[in-house]
Each structure stands twice: as structure tokens, then as C-alpha cells.
Amino acid sequence: MPSDLDEFKRQYRRSLEAFIQGDPEPQKALWSRGDDVTLANPLGPPAKGIDRVFEAMDGAAAMVRDGTDLTFDVVSSYETEDLAFEFGLQGGAMRLGNSPDMVRASLRVTTIFRREDDEWKLLHRHADPITDPRPIESLAGSGSVVEE
Amino acid sequence: MADVDEFLASVLPPLTAADTAIHNGDAGPRIALWSRTDPVTLFGALQIKSGWDEIAPVFEWVASRFSNCESFEYEVLAAGASGDLAYIAGIEHTTAAVGDAPAQAYQLRVTTVFRREDGEWRVVHRHADPVPDSELTHAQLDRLSDAPRDR
């Protein structure tokens, strides 16, 4: 049912727009309630189970506000009857923490969707800030040479 | 859903063996586990690569930097399988040496996606990053200096 999945992905994008404005609730509505949901966000260790996933989302949403210009570039995607996978880059402008400055933030994102009772749900989201323009500096902090 | 237990029983032994080998300097088993059919994507611990021609050299480089893998443990947080696709979300606990440094423990959180090709599960996507606030892991990745860094 690709059309259903496409519509679900649109809802997911809209929930990300709300998220970078500090509102995690629209995305919470999209998550599976299964015991096996997992979230690996940039701020803490992986969370498993819906209570811990929501806790992690609340913590992250509290640190972001005024988000705008959300972009999502899909690198590749896969789909079966009950599972779908999407790998991409998420971008946007937002204010982080207590800073008054608008900054552009980019994330690499792996999302896994599961169909449950004919409705797609979020099953797993893994996001980190290691995007191409600043991979080494973000991790190393010391002078490094890129050969490629 | 396909049988997730069967999937895990099938992939965890070769996955663990391949990760142990790459941290002992041998990229062969890791390379053997991956699909050759694009799209394949690597969101590595230090960079992004897309397409097998870009990804294979990264694994060779990683193997050239690591040695003395004292332990490797795959902690599965969640897994699922449907048709010919499956995934594992987990944490890779590794103790290995980079260059001349002593072996050091570090952790990556990893999402791995597999596609079944001719009856064999092959990796088509790996997303790995250090567990946030894990100082030892960042220190270990720092030792992977002087070249395109990745896992």
C-alpha cells in the first residue's frame, strides 16, 4: 500500500516541523506502542519502549524552538508489506538551547516504519549530526587530514 | 512478519565474526556480508558513503587501522523482519586497538538493515554513531585520525 505509506511519510515530515518548533506531540501520535520501539537521538543513549522514547523526545523538543525551513532529502528507501525503511538527511533552521541565534542544523536519519492493523507507525528513528559538510571536525576536535 | 528469531540466528554469528575480524585488521568477512546491489548506504561513525564502490574502501581502511580486538559484543536492542528485509537496532561493544595505542573499549549505536538475496541476508545500510556522552568512544574515534574516518 504505497500510497498509505506516502501519506504517513507526509505526516512524519509535518511532525518534524512541529518538533523543531518545540512540540513533540504530533510525532508522538505517529509512534507504534509496541515494546520494541527504539529511538537513538543525538542527545542521549538509545531509548527502548514507548515511555523512554517519549521521555527522550520531550528532552530533545525542550531544547529546540522557532524551527523553520525543514528539508528532508531521501538517500534511499526500501519497502515490504509490513516494514519500510528510509535513509536521508534532515535539515532546518532553529534556535537551540538558550541561544538566541538561528542556526542551520542537519541530521542523518534512519527511520523504520511498521504497518500495524493496516496503519503505518514509527518503529525506529536513529538520528545523528554526522553529515557530510562537517564529519571529522564534529567528532575529532583535533587537526585531521581527509584523504578523499 | 517473517521470523525474526530465525533472522537473528542467521545473521548474528557472521555479523559478530565480521566485526571481530575487521577490528583485527581483516575486512574480508565484513565485505562478504554486504550486498553489491545499489542502493547501499553507509552512515558511518565519521562520514557518509553511498554505493558499493565508495563503501568497500572504507571498510579496508577501517581494518588497516584496527588490531588486537580483545572483545566484541553485539547488544541487540530491537530487531524485525518482513519479507526480504530485516533490521537490527543495537549497540556494538568493542575493545580493540587503533594504531599503536593500547586496546580501548568503545561503543557505537548501530542500525543495520539487511536484504535477503538468493536466500542469504546481506547488509544494505549501516548507520553508526558513538553513544552520546561516551568519552571513551570519542577518544577511540579520535585515534582514527590521519585518513577518511569511518566505521
mmCIF file of C-alpha atoms in Angstrom:
data_model
loop_
_atom_site.group_PDB
_atom_site.id
_atom_site.type_symbol
_atom_site.label_atom_id
_atom_site.label_comp_id
_atom_site.label_asym_id
_atom_site.label_seq_id
_atom_site.Cartn_x
_atom_site.Cartn_y
_atom_site.Cartn_z
ATOM 1 C CA MET A 1 0.000 0.000 0.000
ATOM 2 C CA PRO A 2 2.499 2.614 -1.137
ATOM 3 C CA SER A 3 0.005 5.461 -1.139
ATOM 4 C CA ASP A 4 -0.723 4.906 2.544
ATOM 5 C CA LEU A 5 2.976 4.895 3.272
ATOM 6 C CA ASP A 6 3.480 8.091 1.273
ATOM 7 C CA GLU A 7 0.748 9.782 3.255
ATOM 8 C CA PHE A 8 2.275 8.537 6.503
ATOM 9 C CA LYS A 9 5.648 9.929 5.487
ATOM 10 C CA ARG A 10 3.994 13.302 4.850
ATOM 11 C CA GLN A 11 2.566 13.194 8.375
ATOM 12 C CA TYR A 12 6.013 12.296 9.670
ATOM 13 C CA ARG A 13 7.509 15.343 7.871
ATOM 14 C CA ARG A 14 4.845 17.599 9.341
ATOM 15 C CA SER A 15 5.552 16.172 12.800
ATOM 16 C CA LEU A 16 9.210 17.069 12.337
ATOM 17 C CA GLU A 17 8.209 20.649 11.501
ATOM 18 C CA ALA A 18 6.351 20.773 14.813
ATOM 19 C CA PHE A 19 9.241 19.093 16.597
ATOM 20 C CA ILE A 20 11.765 21.775 15.639
ATOM 21 C CA GLN A 21 9.293 24.309 16.950
ATOM 22 C CA GLY A 22 9.494 22.533 20.303
ATOM 23 C CA ASP A 23 6.327 20.438 20.032
ATOM 24 C CA PRO A 24 6.879 16.650 20.202
ATOM 25 C CA GLU A 25 3.170 15.758 20.384
ATOM 26 C CA PRO A 26 2.388 15.340 16.658
ATOM 27 C CA GLN A 27 5.255 12.885 16.309
ATOM 28 C CA LYS A 28 4.233 11.001 19.446
ATOM 29 C CA ALA A 29 0.894 10.286 17.800
ATOM 30 C CA LEU A 30 2.697 8.503 14.965
ATOM 31 C CA TRP A 31 4.726 6.065 17.060
ATOM 32 C CA SER A 32 3.887 2.395 17.479
ATOM 33 C CA ARG A 33 3.032 1.466 21.044
ATOM 34 C CA GLY A 34 4.962 -1.796 20.773
ATOM 35 C CA ASP A 35 7.559 -2.783 23.357
ATOM 36 C CA ASP A 36 10.195 -2.849 20.647
ATOM 37 C CA VAL A 37 10.149 0.806 19.559
ATOM 38 C CA THR A 38 13.594 2.387 19.627
ATOM 39 C CA LEU A 39 14.897 5.942 19.344
ATOM 40 C CA ALA A 40 18.556 6.898 19.055
ATOM 41 C CA ASN A 41 18.559 10.696 19.072
ATOM 42 C CA PRO A 42 21.604 12.992 19.116
ATOM 43 C CA LEU A 43 21.297 13.865 22.795
ATOM 44 C CA GLY A 44 21.391 10.610 24.728
ATOM 45 C CA PRO A 45 21.763 6.856 24.722
ATOM 46 C CA PRO A 46 19.300 4.766 22.719
ATOM 47 C CA ALA A 47 15.811 4.602 24.225
ATOM 48 C CA LYS A 48 13.685 1.453 24.005
ATOM 49 C CA GLY A 49 9.990 1.202 24.824
ATOM 50 C CA ILE A 50 7.472 3.951 24.301
ATOM 51 C CA ASP A 51 7.857 5.544 27.746
ATOM 52 C CA ARG A 52 11.582 6.030 27.333
ATOM 53 C CA VAL A 53 11.175 7.075 23.705
ATOM 54 C CA PHE A 54 8.701 9.769 24.685
ATOM 55 C CA GLU A 55 10.956 10.851 27.537
ATOM 56 C CA ALA A 56 13.849 11.275 25.103
ATOM 57 C CA MET A 57 11.605 13.174 22.676
ATOM 58 C CA ASP A 58 10.419 15.510 25.437
ATOM 59 C CA GLY A 59 14.019 16.221 26.398
ATOM 60 C CA ALA A 60 15.031 16.972 22.837
ATOM 61 C CA ALA A 61 11.957 19.069 21.994
ATOM 62 C CA ALA A 62 12.596 21.207 25.084
ATOM 63 C CA MET A 63 15.943 22.216 23.602
ATOM 64 C CA VAL A 64 14.731 23.363 20.192
ATOM 65 C CA ARG A 65 12.385 26.180 19.168
ATOM 66 C CA ASP A 66 11.356 28.512 16.356
ATOM 67 C CA GLY A 67 12.260 25.887 13.753
ATOM 68 C CA THR A 68 11.552 26.609 10.116
ATOM 69 C CA ASP A 69 12.567 25.592 6.591
ATOM 70 C CA LEU A 70 12.540 21.869 7.292
ATOM 71 C CA THR A 71 14.060 19.855 4.494
ATOM 72 C CA PHE A 72 14.320 16.111 4.089
ATOM 73 C CA ASP A 73 16.412 14.569 1.343
ATOM 74 C CA VAL A 74 15.905 10.834 0.928
ATOM 75 C CA VAL A 75 19.117 8.997 0.084
ATOM 76 C CA SER A 76 17.411 5.639 -0.377
ATOM 77 C CA SER A 77 14.390 3.721 0.807
ATOM 78 C CA TYR A 78 13.037 0.191 0.934
ATOM 79 C CA GLU A 79 9.602 -1.218 1.499
ATOM 80 C CA THR A 80 7.990 -4.579 2.204
ATOM 81 C CA GLU A 81 4.462 -5.460 3.177
ATOM 82 C CA ASP A 82 4.972 -4.742 6.873
ATOM 83 C CA LEU A 83 8.228 -2.830 7.179
ATOM 84 C CA ALA A 84 9.557 0.230 5.386
ATOM 85 C CA PHE A 85 12.945 1.893 5.631
ATOM 86 C CA GLU A 86 14.076 5.402 4.787
ATOM 87 C CA PHE A 87 17.595 6.798 4.920
ATOM 88 C CA GLY A 88 18.050 10.522 4.491
ATOM 89 C CA LEU A 89 19.268 13.918 5.562
ATOM 90 C CA GLN A 90 17.088 16.255 7.581
ATOM 91 C CA GLY A 91 17.796 19.974 7.654
ATOM 92 C CA GLY A 92 16.241 23.049 9.161
ATOM 93 C CA ALA A 93 16.796 26.398 10.822
ATOM 94 C CA MET A 94 16.109 26.660 14.549
ATOM 95 C CA ARG A 95 17.185 28.037 17.890
ATOM 96 C CA LEU A 96 18.941 25.531 20.155
ATOM 97 C CA GLY A 97 19.072 25.567 23.944
ATOM 98 C CA ASN A 98 19.133 29.072 25.357
ATOM 99 C CA SER A 99 20.879 30.592 22.366
ATOM 100 C CA PRO A 100 19.097 33.497 20.669
ATOM 101 C CA ASP A 101 20.740 32.646 17.347
ATOM 102 C CA MET A 102 19.011 30.899 14.492
ATOM 103 C CA VAL A 103 21.255 28.087 13.275
ATOM 104 C CA ARG A 104 21.009 25.558 10.497
ATOM 105 C CA ALA A 105 21.137 22.040 11.835
ATOM 106 C CA SER A 106 21.495 18.863 9.790
ATOM 107 C CA LEU A 107 20.912 15.282 10.817
ATOM 108 C CA ARG A 108 21.429 11.929 9.187
ATOM 109 C CA VAL A 109 18.315 9.940 9.802
ATOM 110 C CA THR A 110 17.414 6.263 9.517
ATOM 111 C CA THR A 111 13.682 5.710 10.010
ATOM 112 C CA ILE A 112 11.876 2.380 10.114
ATOM 113 C CA PHE A 113 8.112 2.185 9.722
ATOM 114 C CA ARG A 114 5.880 -0.782 10.572
ATOM 115 C CA ARG A 115 2.362 -1.488 9.396
ATOM 116 C CA GLU A 116 0.076 -2.473 12.261
ATOM 117 C CA ASP A 117 -3.598 -3.226 11.611
ATOM 118 C CA ASP A 118 -3.314 -1.548 8.198
ATOM 119 C CA GLU A 119 -1.836 1.628 9.644
ATOM 120 C CA TRP A 120 1.793 2.616 9.312
ATOM 121 C CA LYS A 121 3.566 3.579 12.535
ATOM 122 C CA LEU A 122 7.013 4.798 13.510
ATOM 123 C CA LEU A 123 9.073 1.879 14.813
ATOM 124 C CA HIS A 124 12.631 3.218 14.943
ATOM 125 C CA ARG A 125 14.407 6.520 14.423
ATOM 126 C CA HIS A 126 18.170 6.918 14.521
ATOM 127 C CA ALA A 127 19.464 10.458 14.061
ATOM 128 C CA ASP A 128 22.889 11.993 14.472
ATOM 129 C CA PRO A 129 24.652 15.181 13.335
ATOM 130 C CA ILE A 130 27.468 13.488 11.359
ATOM 131 C CA THR A 131 26.590 14.977 7.977
ATOM 132 C CA ASP A 132 28.994 15.365 5.110
ATOM 133 C CA PRO A 133 29.968 19.033 5.439
ATOM 134 C CA ARG A 134 31.399 18.568 8.908
ATOM 135 C CA PRO A 135 32.048 14.929 9.657
ATOM 136 C CA ILE A 136 35.550 14.958 11.001
ATOM 137 C CA GLU A 137 35.527 18.222 12.909
ATOM 138 C CA SER A 138 32.372 17.233 14.721
ATOM 139 C CA LEU A 139 33.969 14.109 16.132
ATOM 140 C CA ALA A 140 37.680 14.630 16.284
ATOM 141 C CA GLY A 141 38.244 18.157 17.505
ATOM 142 C CA SER A 142 41.880 17.848 16.515
ATOM 143 C CA GLY A 143 43.552 18.544 13.221
ATOM 144 C CA SER A 144 42.897 15.687 10.876
ATOM 145 C CA VAL A 145 43.555 15.079 7.250
ATOM 146 C CA VAL A 146 40.921 13.847 4.875
ATOM 147 C CA GLU A 147 42.439 11.854 2.067
ATOM 148 C CA GLU A 148 39.449 11.859 -0.214
ATOM 149 C CA MET B 1 6.229 -10.641 9.706
ATOM 150 C CA ALA B 2 8.993 -13.027 8.810
ATOM 151 C CA ASP B 3 10.549 -14.997 11.623
ATOM 152 C CA VAL B 4 12.757 -12.535 13.448
ATOM 153 C CA ASP B 5 14.334 -15.235 15.615
ATOM 154 C CA GLU B 6 15.350 -17.120 12.512
ATOM 155 C CA PHE B 7 16.765 -13.929 11.028
ATOM 156 C CA LEU B 8 18.799 -13.161 14.151
ATOM 157 C CA ALA B 9 20.060 -16.729 14.445
ATOM 158 C CA SER B 10 21.177 -16.494 10.835
ATOM 159 C CA VAL B 11 22.943 -13.122 10.923
ATOM 160 C CA LEU B 12 24.311 -12.608 14.426
ATOM 161 C CA PRO B 13 27.107 -15.202 14.231
ATOM 162 C CA PRO B 14 28.543 -13.924 10.916
ATOM 163 C CA LEU B 15 27.966 -10.314 11.960
ATOM 164 C CA THR B 16 29.852 -10.825 15.216
ATOM 165 C CA ALA B 17 32.628 -12.692 13.430
ATOM 166 C CA ALA B 18 32.898 -9.961 10.784
ATOM 167 C CA ASP B 19 33.080 -7.156 13.327
ATOM 168 C CA THR B 20 35.680 -9.034 15.342
ATOM 169 C CA ALA B 21 37.709 -9.618 12.176
ATOM 170 C CA ILE B 22 37.593 -6.002 10.993
ATOM 171 C CA HIS B 23 38.936 -4.932 14.392
ATOM 172 C CA ASN B 24 41.731 -7.456 13.947
ATOM 173 C CA GLY B 25 42.704 -5.988 10.598
ATOM 174 C CA ASP B 26 40.674 -8.194 8.266
ATOM 175 C CA ALA B 27 37.883 -6.512 6.303
ATOM 176 C CA GLY B 28 37.099 -9.658 4.301
ATOM 177 C CA PRO B 29 34.219 -11.035 6.380
ATOM 178 C CA ARG B 30 32.597 -7.562 6.643
ATOM 179 C CA ILE B 31 32.863 -7.101 2.892
ATOM 180 C CA ALA B 32 31.419 -10.571 2.318
ATOM 181 C CA LEU B 33 28.354 -9.699 4.384
ATOM 182 C CA TRP B 34 27.401 -6.664 2.310
ATOM 183 C CA SER B 35 25.192 -6.546 -0.750
ATOM 184 C CA ARG B 36 26.788 -5.481 -4.007
ATOM 185 C CA THR B 37 23.489 -4.196 -5.337
ATOM 186 C CA ASP B 38 22.827 -0.472 -5.071
ATOM 187 C CA PRO B 39 21.344 1.324 -3.310
ATOM 188 C CA VAL B 40 23.656 0.506 -0.422
ATOM 189 C CA THR B 41 24.366 3.223 2.098
ATOM 190 C CA LEU B 42 26.847 3.744 4.916
ATOM 191 C CA PHE B 43 26.115 6.356 7.549
ATOM 192 C CA GLY B 44 29.422 5.603 9.240
ATOM 193 C CA ALA B 45 30.664 6.876 12.562
ATOM 194 C CA LEU B 46 32.618 9.566 10.725
ATOM 195 C CA GLN B 47 31.202 10.014 7.271
ATOM 196 C CA ILE B 48 28.539 9.139 4.715
ATOM 197 C CA LYS B 49 29.149 6.870 1.740
ATOM 198 C CA SER B 50 26.714 5.685 -0.889
ATOM 199 C CA GLY B 51 27.227 2.887 -3.413
ATOM 200 C CA TRP B 52 29.420 -0.173 -3.037
ATOM 201 C CA ASP B 53 32.382 1.362 -4.877
ATOM 202 C CA GLU B 54 32.589 4.062 -2.203
ATOM 203 C CA ILE B 55 31.842 1.817 0.745
ATOM 204 C CA ALA B 56 34.284 -1.070 0.244
ATOM 205 C CA PRO B 57 37.427 1.120 0.538
ATOM 206 C CA VAL B 58 36.134 2.488 3.844
ATOM 207 C CA PHE B 59 35.998 -0.997 5.307
ATOM 208 C CA GLU B 60 39.515 -1.742 4.041
ATOM 209 C CA TRP B 61 40.710 1.460 5.686
ATOM 210 C CA VAL B 62 38.980 0.687 8.984
ATOM 211 C CA ALA B 63 40.613 -2.759 9.028
ATOM 212 C CA SER B 64 44.016 -1.210 8.333
ATOM 213 C CA ARG B 65 43.709 0.961 11.439
ATOM 214 C CA PHE B 66 42.458 -1.593 13.977
ATOM 215 C CA SER B 67 44.164 -4.513 15.676
ATOM 216 C CA ASN B 68 44.127 -6.564 18.860
ATOM 217 C CA CYS B 69 40.367 -6.957 19.159
ATOM 218 C CA GLU B 70 40.116 -8.220 22.720
ATOM 219 C CA SER B 71 36.355 -8.431 22.719
ATOM 220 C CA PHE B 72 33.355 -7.673 20.579
ATOM 221 C CA GLU B 73 29.762 -7.989 21.739
ATOM 222 C CA TYR B 74 26.600 -7.245 19.808
ATOM 223 C CA GLU B 75 23.837 -5.974 22.110
ATOM 224 C CA VAL B 76 20.537 -6.273 20.255
ATOM 225 C CA LEU B 77 18.001 -3.672 21.367
ATOM 226 C CA ALA B 78 15.353 -4.486 18.786
ATOM 227 C CA ALA B 79 15.017 -6.382 15.534
ATOM 228 C CA GLY B 80 12.384 -7.053 12.914
ATOM 229 C CA ALA B 81 11.932 -8.867 9.627
ATOM 230 C CA SER B 82 9.359 -8.696 6.857
ATOM 231 C CA GLY B 83 9.629 -10.459 3.540
ATOM 232 C CA ASP B 84 13.169 -9.991 2.301
ATOM 233 C CA LEU B 85 14.078 -7.030 4.522
ATOM 234 C CA ALA B 86 15.106 -7.008 8.156
ATOM 235 C CA TYR B 87 16.874 -4.800 10.671
ATOM 236 C CA ILE B 88 18.761 -4.817 13.936
ATOM 237 C CA ALA B 89 18.982 -1.797 16.242
ATOM 238 C CA GLY B 90 21.727 -2.314 18.765
ATOM 239 C CA ILE B 91 24.943 -1.326 20.431
ATOM 240 C CA GLU B 92 28.311 -2.668 19.348
ATOM 241 C CA HIS B 93 30.659 -3.029 22.325
ATOM 242 C CA THR B 94 34.228 -3.253 21.082
ATOM 243 C CA THR B 95 37.601 -3.417 22.789
ATOM 244 C CA ALA B 96 40.345 -3.018 20.211
ATOM 245 C CA ALA B 97 43.458 -1.023 19.451
ATOM 246 C CA VAL B 98 43.873 1.799 16.952
ATOM 247 C CA GLY B 99 47.391 2.128 15.594
ATOM 248 C CA ASP B 100 49.971 1.746 18.344
ATOM 249 C CA ALA B 101 47.622 2.642 21.192
ATOM 250 C CA PRO B 102 46.581 0.018 23.731
ATOM 251 C CA ALA B 103 43.237 -1.711 23.234
ATOM 252 C CA GLN B 104 40.386 0.504 24.345
ATOM 253 C CA ALA B 105 36.691 -0.132 24.915
ATOM 254 C CA TYR B 106 34.173 1.889 22.943
ATOM 255 C CA GLN B 107 30.537 1.723 21.964
ATOM 256 C CA LEU B 108 28.662 2.539 18.801
ATOM 257 C CA ARG B 109 24.916 2.531 18.473
ATOM 258 C CA VAL B 110 24.108 0.962 15.171
ATOM 259 C CA THR B 111 21.106 0.409 12.954
ATOM 260 C CA THR B 112 21.768 -2.283 10.338
ATOM 261 C CA VAL B 113 19.366 -3.110 7.511
ATOM 262 C CA PHE B 114 19.539 -6.398 5.622
ATOM 263 C CA ARG B 115 18.080 -7.619 2.343
ATOM 264 C CA ARG B 116 17.741 -11.330 1.532
ATOM 265 C CA GLU B 117 19.430 -12.093 -1.765
ATOM 266 C CA ASP B 118 19.341 -15.639 -3.118
ATOM 267 C CA GLY B 119 18.468 -16.882 0.342
ATOM 268 C CA GLU B 120 21.309 -15.026 2.105
ATOM 269 C CA TRP B 121 20.927 -11.946 4.283
ATOM 270 C CA ARG B 122 23.122 -9.114 3.030
ATOM 271 C CA VAL B 123 23.673 -5.699 4.593
ATOM 272 C CA VAL B 124 22.310 -2.775 2.555
ATOM 273 C CA HIS B 125 22.565 0.011 5.153
ATOM 274 C CA ARG B 126 24.610 0.736 8.246
ATOM 275 C CA HIS B 127 24.042 3.755 10.474
ATOM 276 C CA ALA B 128 26.581 4.021 13.292
ATOM 277 C CA ASP B 129 27.426 6.794 15.687
ATOM 278 C CA PRO B 130 29.048 6.993 19.100
ATOM 279 C CA VAL B 131 26.703 6.682 22.028
ATOM 280 C CA PRO B 132 26.324 10.333 23.081
ATOM 281 C CA ASP B 133 28.328 11.344 26.139
ATOM 282 C CA SER B 134 30.586 8.342 25.733
ATOM 283 C CA GLU B 135 34.032 9.904 26.240
ATOM 284 C CA LEU B 136 35.949 6.693 25.680
ATOM 285 C CA THR B 137 34.246 6.224 22.345
ATOM 286 C CA HIS B 138 35.085 9.730 21.177
ATOM 287 C CA ALA B 139 38.666 9.218 22.318
ATOM 288 C CA GLN B 140 38.880 5.995 20.338
ATOM 289 C CA LEU B 141 37.460 7.645 17.224
ATOM 290 C CA ASP B 142 39.983 10.464 17.664
ATOM 291 C CA ARG B 143 42.724 7.875 17.304
ATOM 292 C CA LEU B 144 41.397 7.106 13.850
ATOM 293 C CA SER B 145 42.981 10.328 12.683
ATOM 294 C CA ASP B 146 45.050 10.757 9.527
ATOM 295 C CA ALA B 147 42.623 9.284 6.958
ATOM 296 C CA PRO B 148 38.963 9.156 5.928
ATOM 297 C CA ARG B 149 37.380 8.015 9.090
ATOM 298 C CA ASP B 150 34.600 5.601 9.224
ATOM 299 C CA ARG B 151 33.066 2.520 10.541
#
